[in-house]
Amino acid sequence: MDDLRLVIDVNGGYVMRHQLNDIGHDDAAIRRAVRAGVLRRVRHGTYVLESTWSQLSATRRHCILARSVLEKLGPGVVASHHTAAALLGLDVYGADLGTVHVTRLDGRSGRREAGVVHHHGTVLPDEDLQTIDGLLVVSSMRAVFETCSQSSVESGMVVASSAMREHGLGADEMLDAGRRFDHWLGSRRARLAIRLSDGRLETVGEVRSLHMIWRHKIPRPELQHVITDADGRFVARTDFTWLEARHTGEFDGLSKYGRLNPDRTDPGATITSEKLREDAVRGQMFGMSRWGWDGLEDDVQAETAATIERGIERSRSLYTRNATTIALG
């Protein structure tokens, strides 16, 4: 078992059939290990430890699959599309993570086989390629545009906002660089997703929330606005703020109340803290709307948006009636 774990660690999460044979596990032993739940077969001739695999996120599993595919296919391909985005550490949402995407470097036509999509396209070595942990992947810029062109606007916003936040890419920079891909199917959708994206969005839930706001024609809010008291002291930083209406919006995801909650030993502590924070915001004459993952589902999203709109109008009525606007300049 020690030899097995060592091989899996060196490979980056998987072991090939021939490697199992090399360390003394014949095919009958491999089948027994699979039946016993020790190993899991994730691709033809590719195995992982079940105990580890079951604890991984879908994105981490995809990265392991990608590593095994790239090793098998060799230097004639490069990881691309959402596979490259995942390997580059970008957020991926709404993609088929059971399928690995590569782009051929040998000029041959594309094809789909055994859970791998082979794309055909022009790849410029000096602009489009980079190496991550020994793997050849397309650049962040290209990975974003590829993913956006084959995704919904919402999914594209997730990966583009992540690239802005994590890799320092700008929307104009990506749009300019993407002009060489204007002939691609889906390029217009990709450009829309990039224009709507913003690196200040800190989580997938916040990006999806901004997409919901755009989709339902709610005015675009300020992002990560800092609210201070009359003496200029910090009160709160809010996910979304409609300053003219003195209304704020907060996406409440798992990081606040679920398994990623920093107060896991006392979940009520986070809830109490958030309630006090909301009271402090309201104390500065701002209203607040809150929603979570459930509120972003397609069948209830319109209702969530309508609730936010009612909150905006209520705050406008309550907090701006006697407001004084001071002209600057």
PDB file of N, CA and C in Angstrom, residues 88-160:
ATOM      1  N   LEU A  88      -5.606  25.803 -14.025  1.00  0.00           N
ATOM      2  CA  LEU A  88      -5.029  27.113 -13.705  1.00  0.00           C
ATOM      3  C   LEU A  88      -5.587  27.677 -12.396  1.00  0.00           C
ATOM      4  N   GLY A  89      -6.499  26.947 -11.755  1.00  0.00           N
ATOM      5  CA  GLY A  89      -7.045  27.383 -10.475  1.00  0.00           C
ATOM      6  C   GLY A  89      -8.199  28.351 -10.588  1.00  0.00           C
ATOM      7  N   LEU A  90      -8.810  28.460 -11.767  1.00  0.00           N
ATOM      8  CA  LEU A  90      -9.940  29.358 -11.951  1.00  0.00           C
ATOM      9  C   LEU A  90     -11.237  28.665 -11.557  1.00  0.00           C
ATOM     10  N   ASP A  91     -12.219  29.444 -11.182  1.00  0.00           N
ATOM     11  CA  ASP A  91     -13.535  28.893 -10.851  1.00  0.00           C
ATOM     12  C   ASP A  91     -14.212  28.391 -12.118  1.00  0.00           C
ATOM     13  N   VAL A  92     -14.799  27.223 -12.034  1.00  0.00           N
ATOM     14  CA  VAL A  92     -15.528  26.639 -13.163  1.00  0.00           C
ATOM     15  C   VAL A  92     -16.917  26.280 -12.685  1.00  0.00           C
ATOM     16  N   TYR A  93     -17.923  26.729 -13.431  1.00  0.00           N
ATOM     17  CA  TYR A  93     -19.308  26.456 -13.053  1.00  0.00           C
ATOM     18  C   TYR A  93     -20.102  26.061 -14.293  1.00  0.00           C
ATOM     19  N   GLY A  94     -20.936  25.040 -14.154  1.00  0.00           N
ATOM     20  CA  GLY A  94     -21.830  24.662 -15.239  1.00  0.00           C
ATOM     21  C   GLY A  94     -21.183  23.869 -16.358  1.00  0.00           C
ATOM     22  N   ALA A  95     -19.940  23.437 -16.174  1.00  0.00           N
ATOM     23  CA  ALA A  95     -19.242  22.669 -17.216  1.00  0.00           C
ATOM     24  C   ALA A  95     -19.385  21.170 -16.951  1.00  0.00           C
ATOM     25  N   ASP A  96     -19.252  20.379 -17.991  1.00  0.00           N
ATOM     26  CA  ASP A  96     -19.251  18.926 -17.867  1.00  0.00           C
ATOM     27  C   ASP A  96     -17.863  18.497 -17.397  1.00  0.00           C
ATOM     28  N   LEU A  97     -17.725  18.278 -16.096  1.00  0.00           N
ATOM     29  CA  LEU A  97     -16.413  17.965 -15.538  1.00  0.00           C
ATOM     30  C   LEU A  97     -16.049  16.496 -15.682  1.00  0.00           C
ATOM     31  N   GLY A  98     -16.917  15.740 -16.324  1.00  0.00           N
ATOM     32  CA  GLY A  98     -16.581  14.366 -16.646  1.00  0.00           C
ATOM     33  C   GLY A  98     -15.867  14.248 -17.976  1.00  0.00           C
ATOM     34  N   THR A  99     -15.767  15.353 -18.700  1.00  0.00           N
ATOM     35  CA  THR A  99     -15.134  15.366 -20.016  1.00  0.00           C
ATOM     36  C   THR A  99     -13.912  16.276 -19.992  1.00  0.00           C
ATOM     37  N   VAL A 100     -12.790  15.763 -20.473  1.00  0.00           N
ATOM     38  CA  VAL A 100     -11.539  16.519 -20.527  1.00  0.00           C
ATOM     39  C   VAL A 100     -11.389  17.127 -21.921  1.00  0.00           C
ATOM     40  N   HIS A 101     -10.990  18.406 -21.966  1.00  0.00           N
ATOM     41  CA  HIS A 101     -10.809  19.103 -23.240  1.00  0.00           C
ATOM     42  C   HIS A 101      -9.326  19.355 -23.499  1.00  0.00           C
ATOM     43  N   VAL A 102      -8.895  19.004 -24.704  1.00  0.00           N
ATOM     44  CA  VAL A 102      -7.523  19.273 -25.136  1.00  0.00           C
ATOM     45  C   VAL A 102      -7.570  19.866 -26.540  1.00  0.00           C
ATOM     46  N   THR A 103      -6.536  20.583 -26.894  1.00  0.00           N
ATOM     47  CA  THR A 103      -6.394  21.102 -28.259  1.00  0.00           C
ATOM     48  C   THR A 103      -5.161  20.472 -28.876  1.00  0.00           C
ATOM     49  N   ARG A 104      -5.317  19.989 -30.087  1.00  0.00           N
ATOM     50  CA  ARG A 104      -4.224  19.287 -30.775  1.00  0.00           C
ATOM     51  C   ARG A 104      -3.174  20.280 -31.262  1.00  0.00           C
ATOM     52  N   LEU A 105      -1.928  19.890 -31.155  1.00  0.00           N
ATOM     53  CA  LEU A 105      -0.819  20.713 -31.620  1.00  0.00           C
ATOM     54  C   LEU A 105      -0.222  20.173 -32.917  1.00  0.00           C
ATOM     55  N   ASP A 106      -0.782  19.039 -33.396  1.00  0.00           N
ATOM     56  CA  ASP A 106      -0.228  18.410 -34.587  1.00  0.00           C
ATOM     57  C   ASP A 106      -0.987  18.749 -35.863  1.00  0.00           C
ATOM     58  N   GLY A 107      -2.000  19.640 -35.751  1.00  0.00           N
ATOM     59  CA  GLY A 107      -2.741  20.056 -36.933  1.00  0.00           C
ATOM     60  C   GLY A 107      -3.820  19.096 -37.369  1.00  0.00           C
ATOM     61  N   ARG A 108      -3.966  17.965 -36.694  1.00  0.00           N
ATOM     62  CA  ARG A 108      -4.988  16.997 -37.088  1.00  0.00           C
ATOM     63  C   ARG A 108      -6.372  17.480 -36.670  1.00  0.00           C
ATOM     64  N   SER A 109      -7.396  16.908 -37.297  1.00  0.00           N
ATOM     65  CA  SER A 109      -8.766  17.342 -37.034  1.00  0.00           C
ATOM     66  C   SER A 109      -9.205  16.933 -35.633  1.00  0.00           C
ATOM     67  N   GLY A 110     -10.196  17.649 -35.117  1.00  0.00           N
ATOM     68  CA  GLY A 110     -10.709  17.356 -33.791  1.00  0.00           C
ATOM     69  C   GLY A 110     -11.617  16.143 -33.777  1.00  0.00           C
ATOM     70  N   ARG A 111     -11.841  15.617 -32.585  1.00  0.00           N
ATOM     71  CA  ARG A 111     -12.736  14.477 -32.435  1.00  0.00           C
ATOM     72  C   ARG A 111     -13.108  14.333 -30.959  1.00  0.00           C
ATOM     73  N   ARG A 112     -14.079  13.502 -30.693  1.00  0.00           N
ATOM     74  CA  ARG A 112     -14.492  13.202 -29.324  1.00  0.00           C
ATOM     75  C   ARG A 112     -14.412  11.689 -29.136  1.00  0.00           C
ATOM     76  N   GLU A 113     -13.759  11.266 -28.042  1.00  0.00           N
ATOM     77  CA  GLU A 113     -13.666   9.839 -27.762  1.00  0.00           C
ATOM     78  C   GLU A 113     -13.361   9.605 -26.292  1.00  0.00           C
ATOM     79  N   ALA A 114     -14.006   8.605 -25.722  1.00  0.00           N
ATOM     80  CA  ALA A 114     -13.699   8.126 -24.366  1.00  0.00           C
ATOM     81  C   ALA A 114     -13.555   9.246 -23.342  1.00  0.00           C
ATOM     82  N   GLY A 115     -14.523  10.168 -23.328  1.00  0.00           N
ATOM     83  CA  GLY A 115     -14.506  11.226 -22.329  1.00  0.00           C
ATOM     84  C   GLY A 115     -13.507  12.330 -22.580  1.00  0.00           C
ATOM     85  N   VAL A 116     -12.957  12.390 -23.805  1.00  0.00           N
ATOM     86  CA  VAL A 116     -11.991  13.435 -24.146  1.00  0.00           C
ATOM     87  C   VAL A 116     -12.438  14.108 -25.442  1.00  0.00           C
ATOM     88  N   VAL A 117     -12.472  15.449 -25.433  1.00  0.00           N
ATOM     89  CA  VAL A 117     -12.763  16.213 -26.641  1.00  0.00           C
ATOM     90  C   VAL A 117     -11.452  16.780 -27.160  1.00  0.00           C
ATOM     91  N   HIS A 118     -11.101  16.389 -28.398  1.00  0.00           N
ATOM     92  CA  HIS A 118      -9.897  16.891 -29.063  1.00  0.00           C
ATOM     93  C   HIS A 118     -10.311  18.044 -29.975  1.00  0.00           C
ATOM     94  N   HIS A 119      -9.841  19.244 -29.680  1.00  0.00           N
ATOM     95  CA  HIS A 119     -10.164  20.410 -30.497  1.00  0.00           C
ATOM     96  C   HIS A 119      -9.070  20.640 -31.527  1.00  0.00           C
ATOM     97  N   HIS A 120      -9.482  21.163 -32.658  1.00  0.00           N
ATOM     98  CA  HIS A 120      -8.543  21.557 -33.711  1.00  0.00           C
ATOM     99  C   HIS A 120      -8.522  23.078 -33.763  1.00  0.00           C
ATOM    100  N   GLY A 121      -7.351  23.668 -33.736  1.00  0.00           N
ATOM    101  CA  GLY A 121      -7.271  25.123 -33.803  1.00  0.00           C
ATOM    102  C   GLY A 121      -5.834  25.584 -33.842  1.00  0.00           C
ATOM    103  N   THR A 122      -5.659  26.833 -34.225  1.00  0.00           N
ATOM    104  CA  THR A 122      -4.319  27.414 -34.282  1.00  0.00           C
ATOM    105  C   THR A 122      -3.881  27.831 -32.889  1.00  0.00           C
ATOM    106  N   VAL A 123      -2.739  27.325 -32.460  1.00  0.00           N
ATOM    107  CA  VAL A 123      -2.182  27.657 -31.155  1.00  0.00           C
ATOM    108  C   VAL A 123      -0.828  28.308 -31.368  1.00  0.00           C
ATOM    109  N   LEU A 124      -0.655  29.516 -30.846  1.00  0.00           N
ATOM    110  CA  LEU A 124       0.607  30.244 -30.982  1.00  0.00           C
ATOM    111  C   LEU A 124       1.481  29.951 -29.767  1.00  0.00           C
ATOM    112  N   PRO A 125       2.583  29.251 -29.947  1.00  0.00           N
ATOM    113  CA  PRO A 125       3.408  28.838 -28.798  1.00  0.00           C
ATOM    114  C   PRO A 125       3.820  29.982 -27.882  1.00  0.00           C
ATOM    115  N   ASP A 126       4.187  31.125 -28.456  1.00  0.00           N
ATOM    116  CA  ASP A 126       4.680  32.229 -27.628  1.00  0.00           C
ATOM    117  C   ASP A 126       3.573  32.962 -26.887  1.00  0.00           C
ATOM    118  N   GLU A 127       2.342  32.824 -27.333  1.00  0.00           N
ATOM    119  CA  GLU A 127       1.237  33.559 -26.721  1.00  0.00           C
ATOM    120  C   GLU A 127       0.272  32.663 -25.957  1.00  0.00           C
ATOM    121  N   ASP A 128       0.086  31.453 -26.430  1.00  0.00           N
ATOM    122  CA  ASP A 128      -1.027  30.638 -25.950  1.00  0.00           C
ATOM    123  C   ASP A 128      -0.649  29.524 -24.985  1.00  0.00           C
ATOM    124  N   LEU A 129       0.623  29.238 -24.818  1.00  0.00           N
ATOM    125  CA  LEU A 129       1.003  28.061 -24.040  1.00  0.00           C
ATOM    126  C   LEU A 129       1.756  28.427 -22.769  1.00  0.00           C
ATOM    127  N   GLN A 130       1.525  27.632 -21.736  1.00  0.00           N
ATOM    128  CA  GLN A 130       2.287  27.746 -20.506  1.00  0.00           C
ATOM    129  C   GLN A 130       2.294  26.385 -19.822  1.00  0.00           C
ATOM    130  N   THR A 131       3.188  26.231 -18.855  1.00  0.00           N
ATOM    131  CA  THR A 131       3.311  24.966 -18.146  1.00  0.00           C
ATOM    132  C   THR A 131       2.918  25.163 -16.680  1.00  0.00           C
ATOM    133  N   ILE A 132       2.034  24.300 -16.184  1.00  0.00           N
ATOM    134  CA  ILE A 132       1.603  24.326 -14.795  1.00  0.00           C
ATOM    135  C   ILE A 132       1.858  22.944 -14.197  1.00  0.00           C
ATOM    136  N   ASP A 133       2.737  22.898 -13.195  1.00  0.00           N
ATOM    137  CA  ASP A 133       3.061  21.618 -12.541  1.00  0.00           C
ATOM    138  C   ASP A 133       3.430  20.544 -13.563  1.00  0.00           C
ATOM    139  N   GLY A 134       4.201  20.934 -14.566  1.00  0.00           N
ATOM    140  CA  GLY A 134       4.663  19.998 -15.568  1.00  0.00           C
ATOM    141  C   GLY A 134       3.667  19.700 -16.670  1.00  0.00           C
ATOM    142  N   LEU A 135       2.483  20.315 -16.623  1.00  0.00           N
ATOM    143  CA  LEU A 135       1.452  20.076 -17.634  1.00  0.00           C
ATOM    144  C   LEU A 135       1.399  21.245 -18.614  1.00  0.00           C
ATOM    145  N   LEU A 136       1.241  20.937 -19.889  1.00  0.00           N
ATOM    146  CA  LEU A 136       1.111  21.970 -20.912  1.00  0.00           C
ATOM    147  C   LEU A 136      -0.356  22.398 -20.990  1.00  0.00           C
ATOM    148  N   VAL A 137      -0.619  23.671 -20.737  1.00  0.00           N
ATOM    149  CA  VAL A 137      -1.985  24.201 -20.765  1.00  0.00           C
ATOM    150  C   VAL A 137      -1.986  25.499 -21.560  1.00  0.00           C
ATOM    151  N   VAL A 138      -3.159  25.872 -22.060  1.00  0.00           N
ATOM    152  CA  VAL A 138      -3.256  27.168 -22.732  1.00  0.00           C
ATOM    153  C   VAL A 138      -3.202  28.276 -21.684  1.00  0.00           C
ATOM    154  N   SER A 139      -2.916  29.470 -22.122  1.00  0.00           N
ATOM    155  CA  SER A 139      -2.815  30.617 -21.218  1.00  0.00           C
ATOM    156  C   SER A 139      -4.164  30.926 -20.575  1.00  0.00           C
ATOM    157  N   SER A 140      -4.122  31.657 -19.477  1.00  0.00           N
ATOM    158  CA  SER A 140      -5.355  32.060 -18.794  1.00  0.00           C
ATOM    159  C   SER A 140      -6.281  32.808 -19.742  1.00  0.00           C
ATOM    160  N   MET A 141      -5.708  33.718 -20.528  1.00  0.00           N
ATOM    161  CA  MET A 141      -6.491  34.532 -21.452  1.00  0.00           C
ATOM    162  C   MET A 141      -7.267  33.638 -22.427  1.00  0.00           C
ATOM    163  N   ARG A 142      -6.554  32.690 -23.026  1.00  0.00           N
ATOM    164  CA  ARG A 142      -7.206  31.827 -24.011  1.00  0.00           C
ATOM    165  C   ARG A 142      -8.198  30.882 -23.327  1.00  0.00           C
ATOM    166  N   ALA A 143      -7.831  30.356 -22.164  1.00  0.00           N
ATOM    167  CA  ALA A 143      -8.726  29.444 -21.446  1.00  0.00           C
ATOM    168  C   ALA A 143     -10.054  30.120 -21.137  1.00  0.00           C
ATOM    169  N   VAL A 144     -10.005  31.384 -20.745  1.00  0.00           N
ATOM    170  CA  VAL A 144     -11.233  32.120 -20.445  1.00  0.00           C
ATOM    171  C   VAL A 144     -12.084  32.256 -21.699  1.00  0.00           C
ATOM    172  N   PHE A 145     -11.472  32.695 -22.799  1.00  0.00           N
ATOM    173  CA  PHE A 145     -12.246  32.928 -24.018  1.00  0.00           C
ATOM    174  C   PHE A 145     -12.807  31.623 -24.558  1.00  0.00           C
ATOM    175  N   GLU A 146     -12.020  30.546 -24.502  1.00  0.00           N
ATOM    176  CA  GLU A 146     -12.507  29.241 -24.954  1.00  0.00           C
ATOM    177  C   GLU A 146     -13.699  28.788 -24.115  1.00  0.00           C
ATOM    178  N   THR A 147     -13.559  28.907 -22.807  1.00  0.00           N
ATOM    179  CA  THR A 147     -14.629  28.455 -21.912  1.00  0.00           C
ATOM    180  C   THR A 147     -15.886  29.293 -22.108  1.00  0.00           C
ATOM    181  N   CYS A 148     -15.718  30.602 -22.190  1.00  0.00           N
ATOM    182  CA  CYS A 148     -16.872  31.483 -22.373  1.00  0.00           C
ATOM    183  C   CYS A 148     -17.590  31.211 -23.686  1.00  0.00           C
ATOM    184  N   SER A 149     -16.851  30.887 -24.719  1.00  0.00           N
ATOM    185  CA  SER A 149     -17.464  30.695 -26.036  1.00  0.00           C
ATOM    186  C   SER A 149     -18.302  29.428 -26.089  1.00  0.00           C
ATOM    187  N   GLN A 150     -18.046  28.480 -25.185  1.00  0.00           N
ATOM    188  CA  GLN A 150     -18.791  27.227 -25.194  1.00  0.00           C
ATOM    189  C   GLN A 150     -19.696  27.081 -23.971  1.00  0.00           C
ATOM    190  N   SER A 151     -19.887  28.170 -23.227  1.00  0.00           N
ATOM    191  CA  SER A 151     -20.675  28.128 -21.999  1.00  0.00           C
ATOM    192  C   SER A 151     -21.848  29.088 -22.084  1.00  0.00           C
ATOM    193  N   SER A 152     -22.718  29.005 -21.096  1.00  0.00           N
ATOM    194  CA  SER A 152     -23.750  30.023 -20.933  1.00  0.00           C
ATOM    195  C   SER A 152     -23.094  31.317 -20.482  1.00  0.00           C
ATOM    196  N   VAL A 153     -23.810  32.421 -20.578  1.00  0.00           N
ATOM    197  CA  VAL A 153     -23.282  33.707 -20.105  1.00  0.00           C
ATOM    198  C   VAL A 153     -22.938  33.610 -18.619  1.00  0.00           C
ATOM    199  N   GLU A 154     -23.794  32.964 -17.852  1.00  0.00           N
ATOM    200  CA  GLU A 154     -23.571  32.828 -16.416  1.00  0.00           C
ATOM    201  C   GLU A 154     -22.277  32.074 -16.131  1.00  0.00           C
ATOM    202  N   SER A 155     -22.086  30.930 -16.783  1.00  0.00           N
ATOM    203  CA  SER A 155     -20.864  30.148 -16.580  1.00  0.00           C
ATOM    204  C   SER A 155     -19.634  30.924 -17.036  1.00  0.00           C
ATOM    205  N   GLY A 156     -19.768  31.645 -18.149  1.00  0.00           N
ATOM    206  CA  GLY A 156     -18.660  32.453 -18.631  1.00  0.00           C
ATOM    207  C   GLY A 156     -18.277  33.546 -17.657  1.00  0.00           C
ATOM    208  N   MET A 157     -19.276  34.161 -17.032  1.00  0.00           N
ATOM    209  CA  MET A 157     -18.997  35.189 -16.040  1.00  0.00           C
ATOM    210  C   MET A 157     -18.211  34.635 -14.859  1.00  0.00           C
ATOM    211  N   VAL A 158     -18.513  33.395 -14.474  1.00  0.00           N
ATOM    212  CA  VAL A 158     -17.813  32.783 -13.339  1.00  0.00           C
ATOM    213  C   VAL A 158     -16.325  32.648 -13.636  1.00  0.00           C
ATOM    214  N   VAL A 159     -15.972  32.088 -14.797  1.00  0.00           N
ATOM    215  CA  VAL A 159     -14.558  31.879 -15.091  1.00  0.00           C
ATOM    216  C   VAL A 159     -13.851  33.192 -15.388  1.00  0.00           C
ATOM    217  N   ALA A 160     -14.522  34.130 -16.069  1.00  0.00           N
ATOM    218  CA  ALA A 160     -13.886  35.414 -16.392  1.00  0.00           C
ATOM    219  C   ALA A 160     -13.657  36.249 -15.134  1.00  0.00           C
TER     220      ALA A 160
END
